Amino acid sequence: MSTGDPVDKDPLYLDYAATTPVDPAVVQAMAGCLTLEGDFGNAASATHVFGRRAAARVETARLQVATLIGAEPDEVTFTSGATESNNLVLLGLARSNADRGRHLITTRIEHKAVLDPCKRLEKEGFVVTYLTPDRVGRIDPDAVRAALRPDTVLVSIMYVNNEIGVMQDIGAIGALCRARGVAFHTDAAQGAGKVPLNLRTLPVDFLSFTAHKIYGPKGVGALYVRRGSRPLLQPVAFGGGQERGMRPGTLPTHQIVGFGLACEIAGERLDADQARLMGLRDRLWNGLAALGGTHLNGEGAPRVPGILNVSFEGVEGESLVTGLPGLAVATGSACNSASGEPSYVLRALGRDTQLAQSSLRFSVGRFTTESDVDFALEAVRDAVARLRAMSPAGLDAWGAGALGVGGSSAATGAAGASEGPTLIKGEAGGPGQEAWVRFHLAVDGGIVKDARFQAYGCPHTMQVASWLTRQLPGRTREQGIPGTPAGWAEALSVPVEKLGRLLVVEDALQACLGRWPRGA
Ligand SMILES: *Cc1c(COP(=O)(O)O)cnc(C)c1O
C-alpha cells in the first residue's frame, strides 16, 4: 500500500459489515452528477434546467430507495447516513413528545448511533430501558411488552446486529408496539439491501439505513418515516427547508444518485447474493469449527448471511488480529474499541471478558470468493495453532514431557527442593482493568527453564509479555525482573504514552517471583 514496498500486498478484505467498496456502476452514475457537463445543479434551483435536472435525478433515486424497502417515495428522507437517521428519530421524536411521556425502550446491543443519542436524552431528563438479549443475542418480544409503560413514547430495536449478525423479530415487536399505540423505530443499517424488507407489511414506523453498507458511497443514508407517523417528529437542524424541513441542507445529488442505484442493484441481486454469501459463511464456519475450541456467537438465532462472529478459546483477539496480517477482519477485543472495553455486545450475551476479547468478526460480501474463504481458513488455522502453542497449556506439556512432571500446578516440587521443575503462576490486572497478564514459569535448579504467558489487552502489552518470555529463561530468582517498563518500552519502540500499560506486565512478573519457592 503506502510503504512503497512492491511486494507488499493488501490483506484480504473480510470486513464488509464495516463498509463496502462502491460498485463501479454506482461510481459512474455519481461521476455524472459532478461536472459542468453532468447533472451538477442544485435541486432547489427551480428556475433553470440545471436545478430541475438535479431534482429529477434525486426523485428517481428516492423511488429506487423506497422500492428496496417497500415504501412510498414520500416516506424517504435523505440524511448523511444511519447515524444521522438514528439521531433524527430518537432526538426528534423524544423531544417533540416530551409532554406525552419521557420513557424510551431500546437494547444493550444497539449500535453506538442509537446508544449515544439515548444517553444524551437521559441527560435531558428522559428515562431509557435497555433490554438484555438472551445468550444467542435475541430480544424476547415479551420482554418488550413487559417494559412498555404508559409514558413510553418510542421503542428502538435494531433489525440486524452489526457484530454478530443476529436478526430481531421486528414484525412481532412492531405489532405489539402498534397495539399499544407506541412508535417503533428500527436501525436496519445491516439489514436493508441484504435481507428482504417490506414496509407495506412490516409494522415499523421509522427505519434507518445507509448507502455504504450496500456498495454505495459513504455519507448518505435515509430515514423511512411512515406517512401517518410524520407528525410525531420534529427536526434537529434548521435551514433551507429541504426534505420537508425535516432534514434541511442542499441535497448532495451525486451521493443520492449513487445511493439510489446501489439500492436498485441490491434489490436485483438480493436472492442470489443471500444464497451465495450463506454458502461462504457456512464454509468458513465449518472450517473454523474443525479447529476445536471455537464458539459461534449467535448460534441458533436467525442471522444475516454475511456475518460470522467466532470466539477462540486459548487465544486473545488482539494477538490473533496481529497474527493475521493477511486478513482485514474486526475483533471484539478492547484495543479495537475507542472505549477500551471488550465488545459490549458479546458481554451482553453473557460471554465472559476473555471470550469476548478473543472474538473475530468475519464479514463476507459481493467480491468474496470461495478461494478467499479457503485462504482465510488456512491463515486462521496457522495463527491459532501458533498462539495456542505459546499458551501455558503448551508449557504444561513441556514440563510433563521434558522434565517428567505430571499435572503440575503452582507449588509442585516446592517441598522437595530440586526434585524436578516447579511451575509458578503469577498474574495482575483483570476485570474492570484494561489488561490482564499471567506469566507461567518453569523453574529448576534455581533458574528459569521456560516461560509462557496468557493475556488480554493492547498489542503493546502482548508484545512486551511475549518478548519477556524470551528474556526470562536462564535467570535466577535473585536476578529478578529483566529490566524496567521504561527499558522494555525503549527496546520495543512502545510509545511513551503507552508506558502505563506495561505496569500490569511488571506486576504480573513480580507476582510470579514472589511465589518462587526458595530452593526451587
Ligand atoms: C454502520 C452502522 C451504523 C452507522 O451508519 P453510518 O451510515 O456509518 O452512520 C448504524 N447502525 C448500524 C447497525 C450499523 O451497522
Coordinates of C-alpha atoms and ligand atoms in Angstrom, one line a residue:
M1 CA 0.0 0.0 0.0
S2 CA 1.8 3.1 1.2
T3 CA 5.0 1.5 2.3
G4 CA 6.5 1.7 -1.1
D5 CA 7.5 -1.9 -0.9
P6 CA 6.5 -3.5 -4.2
V7 CA 5.9 -7.0 -2.6
D8 CA 3.5 -5.6 0.0
K9 CA 0.1 -6.8 -0.8
D10 CA -3.2 -5.6 0.7
P11 CA -4.7 -8.0 3.1
L12 CA -7.9 -9.9 2.1
Y13 CA -10.9 -7.7 2.9
L14 CA -13.3 -9.6 5.2
D15 CA -14.9 -6.6 6.9
Y16 CA -17.9 -5.9 4.7
A17 CA -20.0 -5.2 7.8
A18 CA -17.8 -2.1 8.5
T19 CA -18.2 -0.7 5.0
T20 CA -18.2 -1.9 1.4
P21 CA -16.4 -0.8 -1.7
V22 CA -18.6 1.2 -4.1
D23 CA -20.0 -0.7 -7.1
P24 CA -18.3 0.5 -10.3
A25 CA -21.7 1.2 -11.9
V26 CA -22.5 3.4 -8.9
V27 CA -19.2 5.3 -9.2
Q28 CA -20.1 6.0 -12.9
A29 CA -23.5 7.3 -12.0
M30 CA -22.1 9.5 -9.3
A31 CA -19.5 10.9 -11.6
G32 CA -22.3 12.0 -13.9
C33 CA -23.5 14.4 -11.3
L34 CA -20.4 16.5 -10.6
T35 CA -19.0 18.4 -13.6
L36 CA -20.4 21.1 -15.9
E37 CA -21.4 18.5 -18.5
G38 CA -23.2 16.5 -15.8
D39 CA -26.2 17.0 -13.6
F40 CA -24.4 19.1 -11.0
G41 CA -27.2 21.5 -10.3
N42 CA -28.8 22.4 -7.0
A43 CA -32.1 20.5 -6.8
A44 CA -33.7 23.5 -5.1
S45 CA -33.0 25.8 -8.1
A46 CA -36.4 25.5 -9.7
T47 CA -35.8 28.5 -12.0
H48 CA -33.5 26.7 -14.5
V49 CA -32.9 23.4 -16.2
F50 CA -29.8 22.6 -14.1
G51 CA -31.8 22.6 -10.9
R52 CA -34.7 20.8 -12.5
R53 CA -32.4 18.1 -13.8
A54 CA -30.8 17.6 -10.4
A55 CA -34.3 17.5 -8.8
A56 CA -35.4 14.8 -11.3
R57 CA -32.3 12.7 -10.5
V58 CA -33.0 13.0 -6.8
E59 CA -36.6 11.9 -7.3
T60 CA -35.6 8.9 -9.4
A61 CA -33.2 7.9 -6.6
R62 CA -35.9 8.4 -4.0
L63 CA -38.1 5.9 -5.9
Q64 CA -35.2 3.4 -6.1
V65 CA -34.5 3.7 -2.4
A66 CA -38.2 3.4 -1.5
T67 CA -38.7 0.4 -3.7
L68 CA -35.9 -1.6 -2.0
I69 CA -37.8 -1.4 1.4
G70 CA -41.4 -1.5 0.1
A71 CA -42.1 2.2 0.9
E72 CA -43.6 5.1 -0.9
P73 CA -41.1 7.8 -2.2
D74 CA -42.5 10.5 0.1
E75 CA -41.7 8.3 3.1
V76 CA -38.0 8.6 2.4
T77 CA -35.9 11.4 3.9
F78 CA -32.3 11.6 2.8
T79 CA -29.7 12.0 5.5
S80 CA -25.9 11.7 5.8
G81 CA -26.2 8.0 6.9
A82 CA -27.7 5.7 9.6
T83 CA -26.1 7.6 12.4
E84 CA -27.9 10.8 11.5
S85 CA -31.1 8.9 10.8
N86 CA -31.0 7.4 14.3
N87 CA -30.3 10.7 15.9
L88 CA -33.1 12.4 14.0
V89 CA -35.7 9.9 15.1
L90 CA -34.5 9.4 18.7
L91 CA -33.9 13.1 19.5
G92 CA -36.6 14.4 17.2
L93 CA -39.4 12.2 18.5
A94 CA -38.5 12.2 22.1
R95 CA -38.2 16.0 22.3
S96 CA -41.4 16.7 20.4
N97 CA -43.4 14.2 22.5
A98 CA -42.0 15.0 25.9
D99 CA -45.3 16.3 27.2
R100 CA -46.9 12.9 26.4
G101 CA -44.2 10.8 28.1
R102 CA -40.5 10.6 28.7
H103 CA -39.8 6.9 28.5
L104 CA -38.0 5.0 25.7
I105 CA -37.1 1.3 25.3
T106 CA -34.0 0.0 23.4
T107 CA -31.5 -2.8 23.9
R108 CA -28.0 -3.2 25.2
I109 CA -26.7 -4.4 21.9
E110 CA -27.6 -1.4 19.7
H111 CA -25.0 0.4 17.6
K112 CA -23.5 3.4 19.4
A113 CA -25.5 5.6 16.9
V114 CA -28.6 4.6 19.0
L115 CA -27.0 4.2 22.4
D116 CA -25.3 7.6 22.4
P117 CA -28.4 9.6 21.5
C118 CA -30.2 7.7 24.3
K119 CA -27.5 8.7 26.7
R120 CA -28.0 12.3 25.5
L121 CA -31.7 12.0 26.2
E122 CA -31.1 10.7 29.7
K123 CA -29.1 13.9 30.3
E124 CA -32.2 15.8 29.2
G125 CA -34.4 14.0 31.7
F126 CA -35.7 11.1 29.7
V127 CA -35.7 7.6 31.1
V128 CA -34.4 4.7 28.9
T129 CA -34.9 1.0 29.5
Y130 CA -32.1 -1.1 28.0
L131 CA -33.2 -4.7 27.3
T132 CA -30.7 -7.6 27.6
P133 CA -30.7 -10.2 24.9
D134 CA -30.7 -14.0 25.6
R135 CA -27.5 -16.0 25.2
V136 CA -27.7 -16.1 21.4
G137 CA -28.5 -12.4 21.0
R138 CA -32.3 -12.3 20.6
I139 CA -34.6 -9.9 22.3
D140 CA -37.8 -11.6 23.5
P141 CA -40.8 -9.6 22.2
D142 CA -42.5 -10.4 25.6
A143 CA -39.6 -8.5 27.3
V144 CA -40.5 -5.5 25.2
R145 CA -44.2 -5.9 26.1
A146 CA -43.3 -6.1 29.8
A147 CA -41.1 -3.0 29.6
L148 CA -43.8 -0.8 28.0
R149 CA -45.1 1.9 30.3
P150 CA -48.0 4.4 29.9
D151 CA -45.4 7.1 29.3
T152 CA -43.4 5.1 26.7
V153 CA -43.1 7.2 23.5
L154 CA -40.7 5.2 21.4
V155 CA -39.2 1.7 21.1
S156 CA -36.0 1.4 19.1
I157 CA -34.7 -2.0 18.4
M158 CA -32.2 -2.9 15.7
Y159 CA -33.1 -5.2 12.8
V160 CA -29.7 -6.8 12.4
N161 CA -26.8 -6.6 14.9
N162 CA -23.6 -5.4 13.3
E163 CA -21.2 -7.5 15.4
I164 CA -23.0 -10.9 15.4
G165 CA -25.5 -10.6 12.5
V166 CA -28.4 -11.8 14.6
M167 CA -31.8 -10.6 13.4
Q168 CA -34.6 -9.5 15.7
D169 CA -38.2 -10.3 15.3
I170 CA -39.2 -6.7 14.3
G171 CA -42.5 -7.9 13.0
A172 CA -43.7 -9.2 16.4
I173 CA -42.1 -6.3 18.3
G174 CA -43.6 -3.7 15.9
A175 CA -47.0 -5.3 16.1
L176 CA -47.1 -5.2 19.9
C177 CA -46.0 -1.5 19.9
R178 CA -48.7 -0.7 17.4
A179 CA -51.3 -2.4 19.6
R180 CA -50.2 -0.1 22.4
G181 CA -50.0 3.0 20.3
V182 CA -46.2 3.3 20.8
A183 CA -44.0 4.4 17.9
F184 CA -41.5 1.8 16.7
H185 CA -38.1 2.5 15.1
T186 CA -35.5 0.0 13.8
D187 CA -31.9 0.6 12.8
A188 CA -31.7 -1.5 9.7
A189 CA -28.2 -0.4 8.5
Q190 CA -27.1 -4.1 8.4
G191 CA -30.4 -5.4 7.1
A192 CA -31.7 -3.2 4.2
G193 CA -30.5 -4.4 0.9
K194 CA -29.1 -7.6 2.5
V195 CA -32.3 -9.4 3.6
P196 CA -35.9 -8.9 2.3
L197 CA -37.6 -5.9 3.9
N198 CA -41.2 -4.9 3.1
L199 CA -42.6 -2.0 5.0
R200 CA -46.0 -2.5 3.4
T201 CA -46.5 -5.5 5.6
L202 CA -44.0 -4.8 8.5
P203 CA -45.4 -2.7 11.3
V204 CA -42.5 -0.3 11.6
D205 CA -42.9 3.4 11.8
F206 CA -39.3 4.6 11.4
L207 CA -36.4 2.8 9.8
S208 CA -32.7 3.9 9.4
F209 CA -30.3 2.7 6.8
T210 CA -27.2 3.8 4.9
A211 CA -25.6 3.5 1.4
H212 CA -22.1 2.5 2.3
K213 CA -23.0 -0.9 3.7
I214 CA -24.6 -1.9 0.4
Y215 CA -21.9 -0.8 -2.2
G216 CA -23.0 2.8 -2.3
P217 CA -20.9 5.8 -1.1
K218 CA -20.2 6.9 2.4
G219 CA -22.0 10.0 3.7
V220 CA -25.6 9.3 2.5
G221 CA -28.4 7.3 4.0
A222 CA -32.1 7.6 4.7
L223 CA -34.8 7.7 7.4
Y224 CA -38.0 6.0 6.4
V225 CA -40.9 7.8 8.1
R226 CA -44.3 6.1 7.7
R227 CA -46.8 8.7 6.4
G228 CA -49.0 8.7 9.5
S229 CA -46.1 9.0 11.8
R230 CA -44.6 12.2 10.3
P231 CA -46.3 14.5 12.8
L232 CA -44.5 12.7 15.7
L233 CA -41.2 14.0 14.6
Q234 CA -39.5 17.4 14.9
P235 CA -36.3 18.3 13.1
V236 CA -33.0 18.6 14.9
A237 CA -31.5 21.0 12.4
F238 CA -33.0 24.1 10.7
G239 CA -32.2 25.7 7.4
G240 CA -33.4 25.8 3.8
G241 CA -36.5 23.7 4.2
Q242 CA -35.3 20.7 2.1
E243 CA -36.7 17.3 2.7
R244 CA -39.9 18.9 4.0
G245 CA -37.9 20.8 6.6
M246 CA -37.2 17.5 8.3
R247 CA -33.6 17.5 7.2
P248 CA -32.5 20.8 5.6
G249 CA -29.4 21.4 3.6
T250 CA -28.5 21.3 -0.1
L251 CA -29.2 17.8 -1.4
P252 CA -25.9 16.0 -2.4
T253 CA -27.1 14.9 -5.9
H254 CA -24.2 12.6 -6.6
Q255 CA -24.4 10.9 -3.2
I256 CA -28.2 10.4 -3.5
V257 CA -28.0 9.2 -7.1
G258 CA -25.3 6.7 -6.0
F259 CA -27.4 5.5 -3.1
G260 CA -30.4 5.1 -5.4
L261 CA -28.5 2.9 -7.9
A262 CA -26.9 0.9 -5.1
C263 CA -30.4 0.2 -3.8
E264 CA -31.6 -0.9 -7.2
I265 CA -28.7 -3.2 -7.7
A266 CA -29.0 -4.6 -4.2
G267 CA -32.7 -5.4 -4.8
E268 CA -32.0 -7.2 -8.1
R269 CA -29.2 -9.3 -6.6
L270 CA -30.7 -9.9 -3.1
D271 CA -31.8 -13.5 -3.5
A272 CA -28.8 -14.7 -5.4
D273 CA -26.4 -12.8 -3.1
Q274 CA -28.0 -14.2 0.0
A275 CA -27.7 -17.8 -1.1
R276 CA -24.1 -17.2 -2.2
L277 CA -23.0 -15.4 1.0
M278 CA -24.7 -18.0 3.2
G279 CA -22.6 -20.7 1.4
L280 CA -19.4 -18.8 2.0
R281 CA -20.2 -18.1 5.6
D282 CA -21.0 -21.7 6.3
R283 CA -17.9 -22.9 4.6
L284 CA -15.9 -20.6 6.8
W285 CA -17.7 -21.7 10.0
N286 CA -17.3 -25.4 9.2
G287 CA -13.6 -24.9 8.7
L288 CA -13.2 -22.9 11.9
A289 CA -15.4 -25.4 13.9
A290 CA -13.0 -28.1 12.9
L291 CA -10.2 -26.3 14.8
G292 CA -11.9 -27.1 18.1
G293 CA -12.3 -24.6 21.0
T294 CA -14.3 -22.2 18.7
H295 CA -17.7 -20.7 19.6
L296 CA -20.1 -19.3 17.1
N297 CA -21.7 -16.2 18.6
G298 CA -25.4 -16.1 17.9
E299 CA -25.5 -19.8 17.1
G300 CA -29.1 -21.0 16.6
A301 CA -30.6 -17.5 16.2
P302 CA -31.7 -16.2 12.7
R303 CA -28.7 -14.4 11.3
V304 CA -27.8 -12.5 8.1
P305 CA -25.8 -14.4 5.6
G306 CA -22.7 -12.1 5.5
I307 CA -21.5 -12.0 9.2
L308 CA -19.7 -14.7 11.2
N309 CA -18.6 -13.9 14.7
V310 CA -16.4 -16.5 16.4
S311 CA -14.7 -16.7 19.8
F312 CA -11.5 -18.7 20.1
E313 CA -10.6 -20.4 23.3
G314 CA -7.0 -20.0 24.5
V315 CA -6.0 -17.1 22.3
E316 CA -6.5 -13.4 22.6
G317 CA -8.3 -11.5 19.9
E318 CA -5.8 -8.7 19.5
S319 CA -2.9 -11.1 19.1
L320 CA -5.0 -13.1 16.7
V321 CA -5.6 -10.0 14.6
T322 CA -1.9 -9.1 14.8
G323 CA -1.1 -12.6 13.9
L324 CA -3.3 -12.4 10.8
P325 CA -1.7 -9.7 8.7
G326 CA -3.2 -11.2 5.6
L327 CA -6.8 -10.6 6.7
A328 CA -8.7 -7.5 7.3
V329 CA -11.2 -8.5 10.0
A330 CA -12.7 -6.9 13.1
T331 CA -12.2 -8.1 16.7
G332 CA -14.2 -7.7 19.9
S333 CA -11.1 -7.0 21.9
A334 CA -10.7 -3.9 24.0
C335 CA -8.0 -2.3 21.8
N336 CA -10.2 -2.3 18.9
S337 CA -12.7 0.0 20.6
A338 CA -12.4 3.6 21.4
S339 CA -13.8 2.9 24.9
G340 CA -11.1 0.4 25.9
E341 CA -13.8 -2.1 26.8
P342 CA -14.2 -5.5 25.2
S343 CA -17.3 -5.9 23.0
Y344 CA -20.3 -4.8 24.9
V345 CA -22.4 -6.8 22.5
L346 CA -20.7 -10.1 23.4
R347 CA -20.7 -9.2 27.1
A348 CA -24.4 -8.6 26.9
L349 CA -24.8 -12.2 25.5
G350 CA -23.1 -13.4 28.7
R351 CA -19.7 -14.2 27.2
D352 CA -17.0 -13.7 29.8
T353 CA -14.5 -10.9 29.3
Q354 CA -11.9 -13.3 27.9
L355 CA -14.1 -15.0 25.3
A356 CA -15.4 -11.6 24.3
Q357 CA -11.8 -10.4 23.9
S358 CA -10.9 -13.5 21.8
S359 CA -13.5 -13.0 19.1
L360 CA -13.2 -12.2 15.4
R361 CA -15.9 -10.9 13.2
F362 CA -15.6 -12.1 9.6
S363 CA -17.9 -10.4 7.1
V364 CA -18.1 -11.5 3.5
G365 CA -19.6 -9.7 0.6
R366 CA -20.1 -9.3 -3.1
F367 CA -16.5 -9.6 -4.1
T368 CA -15.6 -12.5 -1.7
T369 CA -14.9 -15.8 -3.4
E370 CA -14.7 -19.4 -2.2
S371 CA -10.9 -19.4 -2.6
D372 CA -10.8 -16.3 -0.4
V373 CA -12.6 -18.2 2.3
D374 CA -10.1 -21.1 2.0
F375 CA -7.2 -18.7 2.2
A376 CA -8.7 -17.1 5.3
L377 CA -9.3 -20.5 6.9
E378 CA -5.7 -21.5 6.4
A379 CA -4.4 -18.2 7.8
V380 CA -6.6 -18.6 10.9
R381 CA -5.7 -22.2 11.4
D382 CA -2.0 -21.3 11.4
A383 CA -2.3 -18.3 13.7
V384 CA -4.5 -20.2 16.2
A385 CA -2.1 -23.2 16.3
R386 CA 0.9 -20.8 16.8
L387 CA -0.8 -18.9 19.5
R388 CA -2.1 -21.9 21.3
A389 CA 1.4 -23.5 21.3
M390 CA 2.7 -20.3 23.0
S391 CA 0.0 -20.6 25.7
P392 CA 0.5 -22.2 29.1
A393 CA -1.2 -25.4 28.1
G394 CA 1.9 -25.9 25.9
L395 CA 4.1 -25.2 28.9
D396 CA 2.4 -27.9 31.0
A397 CA 3.1 -30.3 28.2
W398 CA 6.7 -29.2 28.1
G399 CA 7.0 -29.6 31.8
A400 CA 5.5 -33.0 31.8
G401 CA 7.2 -34.2 28.7
A402 CA 10.7 -32.9 29.1
L403 CA 11.1 -33.0 32.9
G404 CA 8.8 -35.7 34.0
V405 CA 6.2 -33.6 35.8
G406 CA 2.6 -34.6 35.6
G407 CA -0.5 -32.4 36.2
S408 CA 1.6 -29.8 37.9
S409 CA 0.3 -26.6 39.5
A410 CA 1.8 -23.7 41.3
A411 CA 3.7 -25.4 44.0
T412 CA 4.8 -28.7 42.5
G413 CA 8.1 -29.8 44.0
A414 CA 8.3 -26.8 46.3
A415 CA 8.8 -29.0 49.4
G416 CA 11.3 -31.4 47.7
A417 CA 13.8 -28.7 46.7
S418 CA 15.3 -29.6 43.4
E419 CA 13.3 -32.7 42.6
G420 CA 12.1 -31.7 39.0
P421 CA 10.8 -28.4 37.8
T422 CA 8.4 -26.2 39.6
L423 CA 5.6 -24.4 37.7
I424 CA 4.9 -20.9 39.0
K425 CA 2.0 -18.7 38.0
G426 CA 1.6 -15.0 38.8
E427 CA -0.9 -12.6 37.4
A428 CA -2.1 -8.9 37.5
G429 CA -4.9 -6.8 36.2
G430 CA -8.2 -8.3 35.4
P431 CA -11.9 -7.5 35.3
G432 CA -12.5 -3.7 35.2
Q433 CA -9.0 -3.0 34.0
E434 CA -7.6 -2.5 30.6
A435 CA -5.5 -5.6 30.7
W436 CA -4.8 -8.9 32.4
V437 CA -1.5 -10.8 32.3
R438 CA -0.4 -14.1 33.7
F439 CA 3.1 -15.5 33.5
H440 CA 3.9 -19.2 33.9
L441 CA 7.5 -20.0 34.7
A442 CA 9.0 -23.4 34.8
V443 CA 12.0 -23.2 37.2
D444 CA 14.5 -25.9 38.1
G445 CA 17.9 -25.8 39.8
G446 CA 17.4 -22.2 40.7
I447 CA 16.9 -20.9 37.2
V448 CA 14.0 -20.3 34.8
K449 CA 13.8 -23.1 32.2
D450 CA 10.9 -21.8 30.2
A451 CA 8.3 -19.0 30.4
R452 CA 4.9 -18.6 28.9
F453 CA 2.2 -16.0 29.2
Q454 CA -1.6 -15.5 28.8
A455 CA -3.1 -12.1 28.5
Y456 CA -5.6 -9.8 27.1
G457 CA -5.0 -6.2 26.4
C458 CA -3.5 -3.9 23.8
P459 CA -0.9 -5.1 21.3
H460 CA 1.9 -3.4 23.3
T461 CA 1.0 -5.4 26.4
M462 CA 1.0 -8.6 24.4
Q463 CA 4.2 -7.7 22.6
V464 CA 6.2 -6.9 25.8
A465 CA 4.9 -10.0 27.6
S466 CA 5.8 -12.2 24.7
W467 CA 9.3 -10.6 24.5
L468 CA 9.8 -11.1 28.2
T469 CA 9.1 -14.8 27.9
R470 CA 12.2 -15.0 25.7
Q471 CA 14.4 -12.9 28.2
L472 CA 13.4 -14.9 31.2
P473 CA 15.0 -18.4 30.6
G474 CA 18.3 -18.7 32.3
R475 CA 17.6 -16.1 35.0
T476 CA 17.8 -16.7 38.7
R477 CA 15.3 -15.6 41.4
E478 CA 17.8 -13.1 42.7
Q479 CA 18.3 -11.5 39.3
G480 CA 14.6 -10.7 39.4
I481 CA 12.8 -8.9 36.6
P482 CA 14.8 -8.3 33.5
G483 CA 14.9 -4.5 33.1
T484 CA 12.1 -2.0 33.7
P485 CA 9.0 -1.0 31.9
A486 CA 10.8 2.1 30.5
G487 CA 13.6 -0.1 29.2
W488 CA 11.1 -2.6 27.6
A489 CA 9.3 0.3 26.0
E490 CA 12.6 1.5 24.6
A491 CA 13.7 -1.9 23.4
L492 CA 10.4 -2.5 21.6
S493 CA 9.6 1.1 20.5
V494 CA 6.5 1.3 22.6
P495 CA 5.3 5.0 22.5
V496 CA 5.9 6.7 25.9
E497 CA 2.2 7.5 26.4
K498 CA 1.6 3.7 26.4
L499 CA 4.1 3.1 29.2
G500 CA 1.4 2.9 31.8
R501 CA 0.0 -0.2 30.1
L502 CA 3.2 -2.1 30.8
L503 CA 2.9 -1.7 34.6
V504 CA 0.5 -4.6 34.7
V505 CA 3.1 -6.8 32.9
E506 CA 5.6 -5.8 35.6
D507 CA 3.1 -6.6 38.3
A508 CA 2.4 -10.0 36.9
L509 CA 6.1 -10.8 36.8
Q510 CA 6.6 -9.5 40.3
A511 CA 3.7 -11.8 41.5
C512 CA 5.5 -14.7 39.9
L513 CA 8.8 -14.0 41.5
G514 CA 7.1 -13.6 44.8
R515 CA 5.8 -17.1 44.5
W516 CA 9.1 -18.7 43.5
P517 CA 9.9 -21.0 46.4
R518 CA 13.4 -20.8 47.9
G519 CA 15.5 -23.7 46.6
A520 CA 13.3 -24.4 43.6
Ligands
LIG1 C1 -22.8 1.1 10.1 C2 -23.9 1.2 11.1 C3 -24.5 2.4 11.6 C4 -23.8 3.7 11.2 O1 -24.1 4.1 9.9 P1 -23.4 5.3 9.2 O2 -24.1 5.4 7.8 O3 -22.0 5.0 9.1 O4 -23.6 6.5 10.0 C5 -25.5 2.4 12.4 N1 -26.1 1.3 12.8 C6 -25.6 0.1 12.4 C7 -26.3 -1.2 12.9 C8 -24.5 0.0 11.6 O5 -24.1 -1.2 11.2

